[in-house]
mmCIF file of C-alpha atoms in Angstrom:
data_model
loop_
_atom_site.group_PDB
_atom_site.id
_atom_site.type_symbol
_atom_site.label_atom_id
_atom_site.label_comp_id
_atom_site.label_asym_id
_atom_site.label_seq_id
_atom_site.Cartn_x
_atom_site.Cartn_y
_atom_site.Cartn_z
ATOM 1 C CA MET A 67 -8.124 54.719 -24.675
ATOM 2 C CA SER A 68 -6.575 51.675 -25.594
ATOM 3 C CA ARG A 69 -8.459 48.358 -26.235
ATOM 4 C CA ALA A 70 -7.119 44.987 -25.743
ATOM 5 C CA ASN A 71 -6.930 43.025 -28.676
ATOM 6 C CA PRO A 72 -9.371 40.192 -28.464
ATOM 7 C CA GLY A 73 -6.802 37.797 -30.105
ATOM 8 C CA MET A 74 -4.447 38.258 -27.652
ATOM 9 C CA MET A 75 -6.978 37.291 -24.854
ATOM 10 C CA GLN A 76 -7.940 34.327 -26.328
ATOM 11 C CA SER A 77 -4.094 33.114 -26.741
ATOM 12 C CA GLN A 78 -3.845 34.117 -23.143
ATOM 13 C CA ILE A 79 -6.734 32.088 -21.955
ATOM 14 C CA LYS A 80 -5.708 28.940 -24.045
ATOM 15 C CA GLY A 81 -1.898 29.161 -22.427
ATOM 16 C CA GLU A 82 -3.529 29.205 -19.375
ATOM 17 C CA ASP A 83 -5.462 26.178 -19.812
ATOM 18 C CA THR A 84 -2.680 24.311 -21.297
ATOM 19 C CA MET A 85 -0.810 25.220 -18.000
ATOM 20 C CA VAL A 86 -3.746 23.727 -16.169
ATOM 21 C CA ASP A 87 -3.673 20.648 -18.244
ATOM 22 C CA GLU A 88 -0.127 20.280 -17.549
ATOM 23 C CA ARG A 89 -0.046 20.812 -13.982
ATOM 24 C CA ALA A 90 -2.788 18.252 -13.802
ATOM 25 C CA ALA A 91 -0.785 15.851 -16.174
ATOM 26 C CA LEU A 92 2.282 16.333 -13.542
ATOM 27 C CA ALA A 93 0.020 15.462 -10.622
ATOM 28 C CA SER A 94 -1.316 12.493 -12.070
ATOM 29 C CA ALA A 95 2.265 11.479 -13.196
ATOM 30 C CA ARG A 96 3.422 12.115 -9.632
ATOM 31 C CA ALA A 97 0.579 10.153 -7.834
ATOM 32 C CA GLN A 98 1.176 6.960 -10.292
ATOM 33 C CA MET A 99 4.905 7.173 -9.311
ATOM 34 C CA MET A 100 3.929 7.157 -5.999
ATOM 35 C CA TYR A 101 1.447 4.316 -6.227
ATOM 36 C CA ASP A 102 4.295 2.359 -7.792
ATOM 37 C CA ALA A 103 6.723 3.069 -5.345
ATOM 38 C CA ASN A 104 4.541 2.070 -2.504
ATOM 39 C CA ARG A 105 2.229 -0.598 -3.560
ATOM 40 C CA LYS A 106 2.516 -4.144 -2.118
ATOM 41 C CA SER A 107 3.129 -7.232 -3.790
ATOM 42 C CA ALA A 108 1.291 -10.463 -2.706
ATOM 43 C CA GLY A 109 4.294 -12.698 -4.032
ATOM 44 C CA VAL A 110 6.737 -10.703 -1.744
ATOM 45 C CA ALA A 111 3.958 -11.300 0.941
ATOM 46 C CA TYR A 112 3.873 -15.200 0.261
ATOM 47 C CA LEU A 113 7.433 -15.519 0.749
ATOM 48 C CA LEU A 114 7.458 -13.531 3.822
ATOM 49 C CA CYS A 115 4.730 -15.541 5.146
ATOM 50 C CA LEU A 116 6.387 -18.747 4.169
ATOM 51 C CA PHE A 117 9.967 -17.987 5.427
ATOM 52 C CA PHE A 118 8.841 -15.450 8.421
ATOM 53 C CA GLY A 119 5.068 -16.168 9.208
ATOM 54 C CA GLY A 120 5.612 -17.137 12.697
ATOM 55 C CA PHE A 121 7.099 -13.536 13.310
ATOM 56 C CA GLY A 122 3.896 -12.061 11.528
ATOM 57 C CA ALA A 123 6.431 -10.228 8.824
ATOM 58 C CA HIS A 124 3.722 -10.609 5.978
ATOM 59 C CA ARG A 125 1.345 -8.770 7.982
ATOM 60 C CA PHE A 126 3.889 -6.067 8.983
ATOM 61 C CA TYR A 127 4.626 -5.845 5.327
ATOM 62 C CA LEU A 128 0.659 -5.290 4.179
ATOM 63 C CA GLY A 129 0.206 -2.885 6.825
ATOM 64 C CA SER A 130 -1.633 -4.851 9.533
ATOM 65 C CA LYS A 131 0.698 -3.522 12.598
ATOM 66 C CA LEU A 132 -1.665 -5.080 15.151
ATOM 67 C CA GLY A 133 -2.055 -8.559 13.563
ATOM 68 C CA GLY A 134 1.888 -8.619 13.035
ATOM 69 C CA ALA A 135 2.501 -7.721 16.523
ATOM 70 C CA VAL A 136 -0.191 -10.341 18.042
ATOM 71 C CA GLN A 137 1.430 -13.131 15.562
ATOM 72 C CA LEU A 138 5.121 -12.082 16.959
ATOM 73 C CA GLY A 139 3.692 -12.145 20.466
ATOM 74 C CA LEU A 140 2.408 -15.674 19.731
ATOM 75 C CA TRP A 141 5.499 -16.503 18.678
ATOM 76 C CA VAL A 142 7.548 -15.187 21.745
ATOM 77 C CA ALA A 143 4.719 -17.082 24.002
ATOM 78 C CA GLY A 144 5.512 -20.454 22.354
ATOM 79 C CA TRP A 145 8.896 -20.258 23.887
ATOM 80 C CA VAL A 146 7.626 -19.637 27.100
ATOM 81 C CA THR A 147 4.606 -22.024 27.268
ATOM 82 C CA LEU A 148 6.591 -24.865 25.670
ATOM 83 C CA PHE A 149 5.567 -24.319 21.966
ATOM 84 C CA LEU A 150 1.682 -24.466 22.932
ATOM 85 C CA ALA A 151 1.231 -20.902 21.681
ATOM 86 C CA TRP A 152 2.506 -21.963 18.139
ATOM 87 C CA ILE A 153 -0.449 -24.192 17.573
ATOM 88 C CA PRO A 154 -2.958 -21.333 17.049
ATOM 89 C CA LEU A 155 -0.254 -19.386 15.500
ATOM 90 C CA GLY A 156 0.258 -21.940 12.956
ATOM 91 C CA ILE A 157 -3.353 -22.263 12.114
ATOM 92 C CA TRP A 158 -3.504 -18.376 11.704
ATOM 93 C CA VAL A 159 -0.487 -18.705 9.353
ATOM 94 C CA LEU A 160 -2.118 -21.385 7.208
ATOM 95 C CA ILE A 161 -5.274 -19.281 7.078
ATOM 96 C CA ASP A 162 -3.291 -16.109 6.028
ATOM 97 C CA LEU A 163 -2.266 -17.790 2.772
ATOM 98 C CA PHE A 164 -5.639 -17.848 1.501
ATOM 99 C CA LEU A 165 -6.084 -14.171 2.960
ATOM 100 C CA ILE A 166 -2.764 -12.506 1.621
ATOM 101 C CA PRO A 167 -4.310 -11.528 -2.166
ATOM 102 C CA GLY A 168 -7.131 -9.949 -0.525
ATOM 103 C CA MET A 169 -5.093 -8.162 2.146
ATOM 104 C CA ALA A 170 -2.793 -6.886 -0.610
ATOM 105 C CA ARG A 171 -5.393 -5.832 -2.896
ATOM 106 C CA ASP A 172 -7.150 -3.904 0.142
ATOM 107 C CA ARG A 173 -3.734 -2.332 0.729
ATOM 108 C CA ASN A 174 -3.328 -1.180 -2.685
ATOM 109 C CA MET A 175 -6.711 0.004 -2.934
ATOM 110 C CA GLU A 176 -6.101 2.405 0.514
ATOM 111 C CA LEU A 177 -2.842 3.713 -1.760
ATOM 112 C CA ALA A 178 -4.637 4.592 -4.758
ATOM 113 C CA ASP A 179 -7.085 6.283 -3.183
ATOM 114 C CA ARG A 180 -4.480 8.006 -0.916
ATOM 115 C CA PHE A 181 -2.607 9.417 -3.740
ATOM 116 C CA ALA A 182 -5.533 9.777 -6.153
ATOM 117 C CA PHE A 183 -6.912 12.606 -3.628
ATOM 118 C CA ASP A 184 -3.604 14.142 -2.593
#
């Protein structure tokens, strides 16, 4: 009957632990790269708001599709209603200038959670 060498068994276990650690490190690095590639910048959102705020571009960029669509709808309705719909749109865009940092932070936290638990 042959007996397994105890030293060999320990080295195999250590090798498996090292492999698991390497896989975890690779998964963590992959999650970090995915987050970096998808994170949203408040600066970009501000530029979109300043130049294309009436179209809701900053809201689309930050992932708020409904808010962006409503702002775009108000911009289109402004042409039909002789610019009356642009009054609430302008107020909304001005308020958004204060809300952008929080919206970007919330979106980035959602991304971090999604990639951390994949």
